[in-house]
Amino acid sequence: MKFSTKAIHVGQEPDPATGATIVPIYQTSTYTQSRVGEHKGFDYSRTVNPTRVALERQLASLEGARYGSAFASGMAATNAVLSLLSAGDHVVVSDDLYGGTYRLFARVFERFGLRFTYVDMTDADAVRAAVTPATKLFWIETPSNPLLKLVDIAAIASQRRGEQIVVVDNTFATPYFQQPLELGAQIVVHSTTKYIGGHSDVVGGIAITDDHAIYDQIRFTQNAAGGVPGPQDAWLTIRGAKTLALRMREHARNAQAVAEFLQSRSDVARVYYPGLPSHPQHELAKRQMSGFGGMLSFELAGPPARAFEFASGLKYFSLAESLGGVESLICHPGRMTHGSIPPEQRERRGITDGLLRLSVGLEDLSDLLDDLRERLDVTAGTRESELPSPV
Ligand SMILES: Cc1ncc(COP(=O)(O)O)c(C=O)c1O
């Protein structure tokens, strides 16, 4: 079965009770048992719910895996994956990653005795040097948020020894453009809030694996800690995921054109998009991904104040956190999504005050380009001024 067929059919059999073609929203917390301990495989909805099962089967199939565990958010899925580890274990992490993931690692799991080393994972030698005898997990985000750096998944996976686990946050690329398990990873994590849900109307996450022992442990945590999505949210995510392929093709087409437009402007200092031949890892992107996605970042020339001016006055790019919906969004990573990273670390990683990130949506391309062009022209004269204080 090919990708779009899986998205529409796996886990979506007609409802056994009624024949309903669309998986029903099983809005129930519990299930009536015929005798003590005798039931139809469903006992309590924290443990298992048919709408959630349909979502888990659908998304696992898109990553070419057998097992998915859905969560109430991407962070809840990340939390469950890190719960595979114990005090004293060590994790090697990409140094460019979603700020909330950094916050969970640095401010929660460190207190429980896990150790993290952040490295530039574009450099395989740096990864090798960071490994210690206690290393149990590699956490990769590729393309990364917000600098669109790429990590060679197969190269990291080839460094794996024994029971070590390679995890890829595949939120930006989606399974349509990148298949990390095929490249040697053991777990894929998604914020399904983003492209998989696709319509900015639901928060969710999932952890996917083809390894039965890992799945058992994640499911244990899913039930024990209980960060599960409700059936309505699972249902919305299923509906969104059915059109993932269609949307991703268009997101990538629009993003490529926007990236080329921005690069052609003399008042744009730098554009980060893996589909541009000028991207330092364009060759890896072509090898590892089947498309370049809908996310890009860029740095405006001129004072940082211009980036603030630019971001707040666009017609079709809403100034908002999140990404991956049908509507275009713009964000200022330094003050928004990555505000939880200390300023000196942010600057060191290249997340400057002039950096802006776009989630390029599915609007008509000419409207998007006109919007950006007009705003670039209007803000051309912005002078250095007091920057807004940090949030
Ligand atoms: C790459 C990435 N991973 C994980 C998350 C966290 O997902 P959620 O907001 O669904 O908890 C985000 C959220 O922005 C993200 O961008």
Short mmCIF file of C-alpha atoms and ligand atoms in Angstrom, two decimals:
data_model
loop_
_atom_site.label_atom_id
_atom_site.label_comp_id
_atom_site.label_asym_id
_atom_site.label_seq_id
_atom_site.Cartn_x
_atom_site.Cartn_y
_atom_site.Cartn_z
CA MET A 1 0.00 0.00 0.00
CA LYS A 2 1.36 3.45 -0.89
CA PHE A 3 1.51 6.51 1.38
CA SER A 4 -1.78 8.27 0.56
CA THR A 5 -3.70 4.99 0.53
CA LYS A 6 -2.37 4.14 4.00
CA ALA A 7 -3.29 7.61 5.26
CA ILE A 8 -6.88 7.09 4.17
CA HIS A 9 -7.36 3.38 4.90
CA VAL A 10 -5.12 2.01 7.68
CA GLY A 11 -7.05 1.88 10.95
CA GLN A 12 -10.12 3.26 9.17
CA GLU A 13 -12.17 0.09 8.62
CA PRO A 14 -15.96 0.57 8.82
CA ASP A 15 -17.16 0.61 12.42
CA PRO A 16 -17.90 -2.99 13.47
CA ALA A 17 -20.99 -1.96 15.47
CA THR A 18 -22.78 0.18 12.85
CA GLY A 19 -20.86 0.12 9.57
CA ALA A 20 -20.09 3.85 9.91
CA THR A 21 -17.55 4.58 7.18
CA ILE A 22 -15.74 7.16 9.28
CA VAL A 23 -14.26 6.06 12.60
CA PRO A 24 -16.68 7.28 15.31
CA ILE A 25 -15.64 9.54 18.17
CA TYR A 26 -15.90 7.05 21.01
CA GLN A 27 -16.67 9.63 23.67
CA THR A 28 -16.58 7.21 26.57
CA SER A 29 -14.31 6.86 29.57
CA THR A 30 -15.30 3.27 30.33
CA TYR A 31 -16.69 0.07 28.78
CA THR A 32 -19.29 -2.35 30.15
CA GLN A 33 -17.89 -5.79 30.86
CA SER A 34 -20.00 -8.94 30.38
CA ARG A 35 -18.47 -10.68 33.38
CA VAL A 36 -15.66 -9.61 35.71
CA GLY A 37 -12.56 -9.27 33.53
CA GLU A 38 -14.45 -10.24 30.33
CA HIS A 39 -14.60 -7.46 27.76
CA LYS A 40 -13.96 -6.66 24.11
CA GLY A 41 -10.38 -5.46 24.59
CA PHE A 42 -11.43 -2.08 26.00
CA ASP A 43 -11.67 -1.44 29.73
CA TYR A 44 -10.83 2.22 30.45
CA SER A 45 -10.05 5.09 28.08
CA ARG A 46 -6.76 6.18 29.64
CA THR A 47 -5.54 2.69 28.77
CA VAL A 48 -7.23 2.27 25.39
CA ASN A 49 -9.89 3.98 23.27
CA PRO A 50 -11.03 2.87 19.78
CA THR A 51 -10.72 6.34 18.20
CA ARG A 52 -7.20 6.67 19.57
CA VAL A 53 -6.32 3.16 18.35
CA ALA A 54 -7.45 4.14 14.84
CA LEU A 55 -5.12 7.17 14.96
CA GLU A 56 -2.22 5.14 16.32
CA ARG A 57 -2.56 2.53 13.57
CA GLN A 58 -2.89 5.19 10.84
CA LEU A 59 0.19 7.17 11.89
CA ALA A 60 2.36 4.12 12.64
CA SER A 61 1.69 2.88 9.11
CA LEU A 62 2.80 6.23 7.64
CA GLU A 63 6.20 5.81 9.35
CA GLY A 64 6.41 2.20 8.12
CA ALA A 65 6.08 0.86 11.68
CA ARG A 66 3.84 -1.44 13.65
CA TYR A 67 3.31 0.55 16.82
CA GLY A 68 2.16 4.06 17.66
CA SER A 69 1.30 5.59 21.04
CA ALA A 70 -0.69 8.81 20.81
CA PHE A 71 -0.37 11.55 23.40
CA ALA A 72 -2.10 14.79 24.35
CA SER A 73 0.78 16.85 22.90
CA GLY A 74 4.15 16.48 21.25
CA MET A 75 5.77 17.27 24.60
CA ALA A 76 3.80 14.49 26.31
CA ALA A 77 5.15 12.08 23.67
CA THR A 78 8.70 13.36 24.27
CA ASN A 79 8.18 12.99 28.02
CA ALA A 80 7.11 9.36 27.56
CA VAL A 81 10.16 8.58 25.40
CA LEU A 82 12.55 10.10 27.95
CA SER A 83 10.81 8.02 30.63
CA LEU A 84 12.46 4.98 29.02
CA LEU A 85 15.65 6.16 30.78
CA SER A 86 16.81 6.07 34.40
CA ALA A 87 18.86 8.36 36.65
CA GLY A 88 22.50 8.41 35.53
CA ASP A 89 21.70 7.79 31.86
CA HIS A 90 23.16 10.18 29.32
CA VAL A 91 21.57 11.66 26.18
CA VAL A 92 23.29 13.25 23.17
CA VAL A 93 21.05 16.00 21.76
CA SER A 94 21.08 18.20 18.63
CA ASP A 95 22.03 21.71 19.71
CA ASP A 96 19.39 23.27 17.46
CA LEU A 97 16.01 22.07 18.63
CA TYR A 98 12.55 23.14 19.71
CA GLY A 99 12.84 25.31 22.83
CA GLY A 100 10.18 23.34 24.71
CA THR A 101 12.18 20.12 24.24
CA TYR A 102 15.25 21.87 25.64
CA ARG A 103 13.17 23.15 28.58
CA LEU A 104 11.87 19.65 29.39
CA PHE A 105 15.36 18.17 29.27
CA ALA A 106 17.15 20.97 31.14
CA ARG A 107 14.57 21.89 33.75
CA VAL A 108 12.75 18.63 34.41
CA PHE A 109 14.77 15.55 33.48
CA GLU A 110 18.10 16.93 34.72
CA ARG A 111 16.51 17.17 38.17
CA PHE A 112 15.81 13.45 37.94
CA GLY A 113 19.43 12.64 37.24
CA LEU A 114 19.50 12.37 33.43
CA ARG A 115 22.48 14.04 31.75
CA PHE A 116 22.39 15.83 28.39
CA THR A 117 25.15 16.91 26.03
CA TYR A 118 24.16 19.33 23.25
CA VAL A 119 26.25 19.00 20.11
CA ASP A 120 26.23 20.19 16.56
CA MET A 121 24.90 16.96 15.09
CA THR A 122 25.77 18.05 11.57
CA ASP A 123 29.28 17.00 12.67
CA ALA A 124 29.42 13.18 13.10
CA ASP A 125 32.80 13.45 14.88
CA ALA A 126 31.32 15.83 17.47
CA VAL A 127 28.59 13.28 18.12
CA ARG A 128 31.15 10.50 18.50
CA ALA A 129 33.15 12.63 20.95
CA ALA A 130 30.05 13.36 23.06
CA VAL A 131 29.23 9.69 23.67
CA THR A 132 30.06 8.35 27.15
CA PRO A 133 29.70 4.84 28.59
CA ALA A 134 26.37 6.07 30.08
CA THR A 135 24.93 7.22 26.72
CA LYS A 136 21.56 5.55 26.18
CA LEU A 137 19.84 7.81 23.69
CA PHE A 138 20.47 10.15 20.75
CA TRP A 139 17.86 12.88 20.27
CA ILE A 140 17.80 14.21 16.71
CA GLU A 141 15.66 16.98 15.31
CA THR A 142 15.99 17.26 11.54
CA PRO A 143 15.31 19.61 9.88
CA SER A 144 15.82 21.52 13.09
CA ASN A 145 13.76 24.27 14.60
CA PRO A 146 14.39 27.12 13.80
CA LEU A 147 17.63 27.01 11.73
CA LEU A 148 16.63 24.17 9.40
CA LYS A 149 19.89 22.33 10.02
CA LEU A 150 19.98 18.75 8.82
CA VAL A 151 21.34 15.76 10.71
CA ASP A 152 22.43 12.67 8.79
CA ILE A 153 20.18 10.12 10.49
CA ALA A 154 21.87 7.07 8.96
CA ALA A 155 25.32 8.34 10.02
CA ILE A 156 24.21 8.77 13.65
CA ALA A 157 22.37 5.43 13.62
CA SER A 158 25.55 3.71 12.43
CA GLN A 159 27.30 4.93 15.63
CA ARG A 160 24.68 3.23 17.79
CA ARG A 161 25.96 0.45 20.07
CA GLY A 162 24.02 -2.23 21.96
CA GLU A 163 20.73 -1.03 23.39
CA GLN A 164 21.25 2.64 22.54
CA ILE A 165 18.17 4.29 21.05
CA VAL A 166 18.10 6.83 18.22
CA VAL A 167 15.05 9.11 18.36
CA VAL A 168 14.07 11.48 15.56
CA ASP A 169 11.63 14.34 16.02
CA ASN A 170 10.11 14.21 12.52
CA THR A 171 7.67 17.07 13.04
CA PHE A 172 9.12 19.40 10.37
CA ALA A 173 9.65 16.86 7.59
CA THR A 174 6.64 14.60 8.30
CA PRO A 175 6.67 10.94 7.21
CA TYR A 176 5.70 12.10 3.74
CA PHE A 177 9.16 13.59 3.18
CA GLN A 178 11.33 11.61 5.60
CA GLN A 179 11.28 8.05 6.95
CA PRO A 180 13.67 7.93 9.95
CA LEU A 181 13.02 4.29 10.91
CA GLU A 182 14.13 3.20 7.45
CA LEU A 183 17.34 5.18 8.05
CA GLY A 184 18.11 3.28 11.27
CA ALA A 185 16.27 5.19 14.04
CA GLN A 186 14.29 3.24 16.66
CA ILE A 187 11.68 5.86 17.58
CA VAL A 188 9.98 8.70 15.72
CA VAL A 189 8.27 11.47 17.66
CA HIS A 190 5.81 14.00 16.25
CA SER A 191 4.01 17.02 17.42
CA THR A 192 0.83 16.08 15.52
CA THR A 193 -0.32 19.62 16.34
CA LYS A 194 1.67 20.62 13.26
CA TYR A 195 1.52 19.15 9.74
CA ILE A 196 -0.14 15.87 10.68
CA GLY A 197 -3.20 17.57 12.20
CA GLY A 198 -2.59 20.26 9.61
CA HIS A 199 -5.34 22.77 10.45
CA SER A 200 -4.18 24.48 13.68
CA ASP A 201 -7.23 23.18 15.51
CA VAL A 202 -5.86 20.40 17.71
CA VAL A 203 -2.85 19.73 19.96
CA GLY A 204 -1.38 16.22 19.97
CA GLY A 205 1.69 14.03 19.76
CA ILE A 206 2.75 10.51 18.95
CA ALA A 207 5.71 8.16 19.53
CA ILE A 208 6.15 5.50 16.84
CA THR A 209 8.43 2.46 16.82
CA ASP A 210 8.82 -0.90 15.18
CA ASP A 211 10.51 -2.35 18.29
CA HIS A 212 8.09 -4.35 20.41
CA ALA A 213 10.04 -4.00 23.68
CA ILE A 214 10.28 -0.20 23.29
CA TYR A 215 6.59 -0.02 22.42
CA ASP A 216 5.67 -2.01 25.54
CA GLN A 217 7.58 0.42 27.74
CA ILE A 218 6.11 3.53 26.08
CA ARG A 219 2.62 2.09 26.37
CA PHE A 220 3.27 1.33 30.01
CA THR A 221 4.14 5.02 30.57
CA GLN A 222 1.18 6.13 28.44
CA ASN A 223 -1.14 4.23 30.76
CA ALA A 224 0.77 4.89 33.98
CA ALA A 225 1.24 8.66 33.51
CA GLY A 226 -1.84 9.16 31.35
CA GLY A 227 -0.97 12.03 28.97
CA VAL A 228 -3.45 10.75 26.40
CA PRO A 229 -5.50 12.66 23.80
CA GLY A 230 -9.28 12.70 24.12
CA PRO A 231 -11.28 10.93 21.39
CA GLN A 232 -12.41 14.20 19.77
CA ASP A 233 -8.78 15.31 19.37
CA ALA A 234 -7.73 11.87 18.09
CA TRP A 235 -10.54 12.08 15.52
CA LEU A 236 -9.55 15.56 14.30
CA THR A 237 -5.96 14.36 13.92
CA ILE A 238 -7.08 11.32 11.89
CA ARG A 239 -9.05 13.60 9.59
CA GLY A 240 -6.11 15.94 9.11
CA ALA A 241 -3.64 13.15 8.42
CA LYS A 242 -5.73 11.76 5.57
CA THR A 243 -4.68 14.72 3.38
CA LEU A 244 -1.07 14.92 4.56
CA ALA A 245 0.51 14.00 1.20
CA LEU A 246 -1.58 16.49 -0.73
CA ARG A 247 -0.84 19.31 1.69
CA MET A 248 2.88 18.59 2.01
CA ARG A 249 3.41 18.73 -1.75
CA GLU A 250 1.81 22.17 -1.87
CA HIS A 251 3.51 23.44 1.31
CA ALA A 252 6.88 22.51 -0.20
CA ARG A 253 6.06 24.09 -3.56
CA ASN A 254 5.08 27.39 -1.92
CA ALA A 255 8.02 27.32 0.52
CA GLN A 256 10.55 26.76 -2.28
CA ALA A 257 9.20 29.77 -4.18
CA VAL A 258 9.16 31.95 -1.03
CA ALA A 259 12.74 30.90 -0.19
CA GLU A 260 13.92 31.74 -3.72
CA PHE A 261 12.12 35.10 -3.58
CA LEU A 262 13.69 36.03 -0.23
CA GLN A 263 17.12 34.94 -1.43
CA SER A 264 16.79 37.21 -4.47
CA ARG A 265 16.36 40.27 -2.20
CA SER A 266 19.41 42.31 -1.30
CA ASP A 267 17.79 43.32 2.02
CA VAL A 268 17.58 39.71 3.21
CA ALA A 269 20.91 38.69 4.73
CA ARG A 270 20.41 34.93 4.88
CA VAL A 271 17.77 32.31 4.05
CA TYR A 272 17.67 28.89 5.69
CA TYR A 273 15.76 26.35 3.56
CA PRO A 274 17.03 22.86 2.68
CA GLY A 275 15.63 23.15 -0.84
CA LEU A 276 18.03 25.96 -1.75
CA PRO A 277 21.30 24.81 -3.41
CA SER A 278 23.02 27.37 -1.11
CA HIS A 279 21.91 25.42 2.00
CA PRO A 280 25.09 23.81 3.39
CA GLN A 281 23.39 20.42 3.51
CA HIS A 282 21.37 20.57 0.32
CA GLU A 283 22.98 17.33 -0.93
CA LEU A 284 22.07 15.53 2.31
CA ALA A 285 18.54 16.92 2.05
CA LYS A 286 18.22 15.44 -1.45
CA ARG A 287 19.48 12.08 -0.21
CA GLN A 288 17.61 11.87 3.08
CA MET A 289 14.33 13.57 2.25
CA SER A 290 11.96 13.22 -0.68
CA GLY A 291 10.96 16.92 -0.42
CA PHE A 292 12.12 19.94 1.54
CA GLY A 293 9.04 20.84 3.56
CA GLY A 294 7.15 24.02 4.28
CA MET A 295 9.36 25.67 6.94
CA LEU A 296 12.03 28.28 6.39
CA SER A 297 13.85 30.93 8.39
CA PHE A 298 15.57 34.10 7.29
CA GLU A 299 17.53 37.00 8.64
CA LEU A 300 16.69 40.48 7.56
CA ALA A 301 19.49 42.89 6.81
CA GLY A 302 19.40 46.02 8.94
CA PRO A 303 18.71 46.52 12.63
CA PRO A 304 16.91 43.79 14.61
CA ALA A 305 14.07 46.27 15.17
CA ARG A 306 13.20 45.76 11.51
CA ALA A 307 12.45 42.09 12.16
CA PHE A 308 9.96 43.08 14.86
CA GLU A 309 8.35 45.63 12.54
CA PHE A 310 8.26 43.19 9.64
CA ALA A 311 6.69 40.35 11.64
CA SER A 312 3.72 42.24 12.94
CA GLY A 313 2.28 43.82 9.82
CA LEU A 314 1.79 41.08 7.24
CA LYS A 315 -1.64 40.43 5.71
CA TYR A 316 -1.55 36.66 5.33
CA PHE A 317 1.22 35.52 7.69
CA SER A 318 -0.24 35.62 11.21
CA LEU A 319 2.26 36.40 13.94
CA ALA A 320 1.84 33.20 15.94
CA GLU A 321 3.58 30.26 17.55
CA SER A 322 3.16 26.81 15.99
CA LEU A 323 3.42 25.74 12.37
CA GLY A 324 2.17 23.27 9.82
CA GLY A 325 -1.40 24.53 9.38
CA VAL A 326 -2.98 25.49 6.07
CA GLU A 327 -2.56 29.19 6.96
CA SER A 328 0.81 30.92 6.79
CA LEU A 329 2.45 31.93 10.08
CA ILE A 330 5.44 34.02 11.01
CA CYS A 331 7.27 33.90 14.30
CA HIS A 332 10.24 35.48 16.00
CA PRO A 333 12.01 32.41 17.45
CA GLY A 334 14.24 34.38 19.84
CA ARG A 335 11.27 35.94 21.62
CA MET A 336 8.61 33.30 20.99
CA THR A 337 9.22 29.56 20.41
CA HIS A 338 12.80 29.62 21.71
CA GLY A 339 12.36 32.21 24.46
CA SER A 340 13.05 29.52 27.09
CA ILE A 341 16.67 29.17 25.89
CA PRO A 342 19.02 31.55 27.74
CA PRO A 343 19.91 34.58 25.50
CA GLU A 344 23.67 33.90 25.32
CA GLN A 345 23.02 30.27 24.27
CA ARG A 346 20.47 31.46 21.70
CA GLU A 347 22.93 33.89 20.14
CA ARG A 348 25.67 31.24 20.13
CA ARG A 349 23.34 28.92 18.21
CA GLY A 350 22.52 31.59 15.62
CA ILE A 351 19.03 32.42 16.89
CA THR A 352 19.57 36.17 16.60
CA ASP A 353 17.12 39.01 17.14
CA GLY A 354 16.94 39.48 13.37
CA LEU A 355 15.83 35.89 12.73
CA LEU A 356 12.28 35.19 11.55
CA ARG A 357 10.66 31.83 10.86
CA LEU A 358 7.90 31.18 8.34
CA SER A 359 5.45 28.33 8.18
CA VAL A 360 4.46 28.70 4.56
CA GLY A 361 0.80 27.82 4.14
CA LEU A 362 -1.45 26.84 1.28
CA GLU A 363 -2.69 30.27 0.21
CA ASP A 364 -2.21 31.33 -3.38
CA LEU A 365 1.52 31.78 -3.91
CA SER A 366 1.19 35.18 -5.62
CA ASP A 367 -0.68 36.59 -2.60
CA LEU A 368 2.06 35.35 -0.27
CA LEU A 369 4.85 36.83 -2.40
CA ASP A 370 3.04 40.19 -2.75
CA ASP A 371 2.53 40.30 1.01
CA LEU A 372 6.22 39.69 1.75
CA ARG A 373 7.38 42.12 -0.94
CA GLU A 374 5.16 44.94 0.34
CA ARG A 375 6.25 44.42 3.93
CA LEU A 376 9.93 44.37 2.98
CA ASP A 377 9.47 47.67 1.18
CA VAL A 378 7.49 49.29 3.99
CA THR A 379 10.03 48.33 6.67
CA ALA A 380 13.10 49.19 4.58
CA GLY A 381 13.70 52.43 6.54
CA THR A 382 13.36 50.95 10.06
CA ARG A 383 15.99 52.44 12.35
CA GLU A 384 17.73 50.91 15.35
CA SER A 385 15.50 51.43 18.36
CA GLU A 386 14.78 49.97 21.75
CA LEU A 387 13.90 46.28 21.29
CA PRO A 388 10.91 44.91 23.15
CA SER A 389 11.94 43.41 26.48
CA PRO A 390 12.19 39.62 26.64
CA VAL A 391 8.97 37.70 27.31
C1 LIG B 1 9.87 20.25 16.36
C2 LIG B 1 8.87 20.26 17.49
N1 LIG B 1 8.82 19.20 18.31
C3 LIG B 1 7.94 19.16 19.34
C4 LIG B 1 7.08 20.21 19.61
C5 LIG B 1 6.13 20.13 20.78
O1 LIG B 1 4.86 19.78 20.37
P1 LIG B 1 3.50 20.23 21.12
O2 LIG B 1 3.43 21.72 21.04
O3 LIG B 1 2.44 19.50 20.36
O4 LIG B 1 3.63 19.76 22.53
C6 LIG B 1 7.09 21.31 18.76
C7 LIG B 1 6.17 22.45 19.03
O5 LIG B 1 6.29 23.52 18.49
C8 LIG B 1 8.01 21.35 17.68
O6 LIG B 1 8.09 22.40 16.85
#
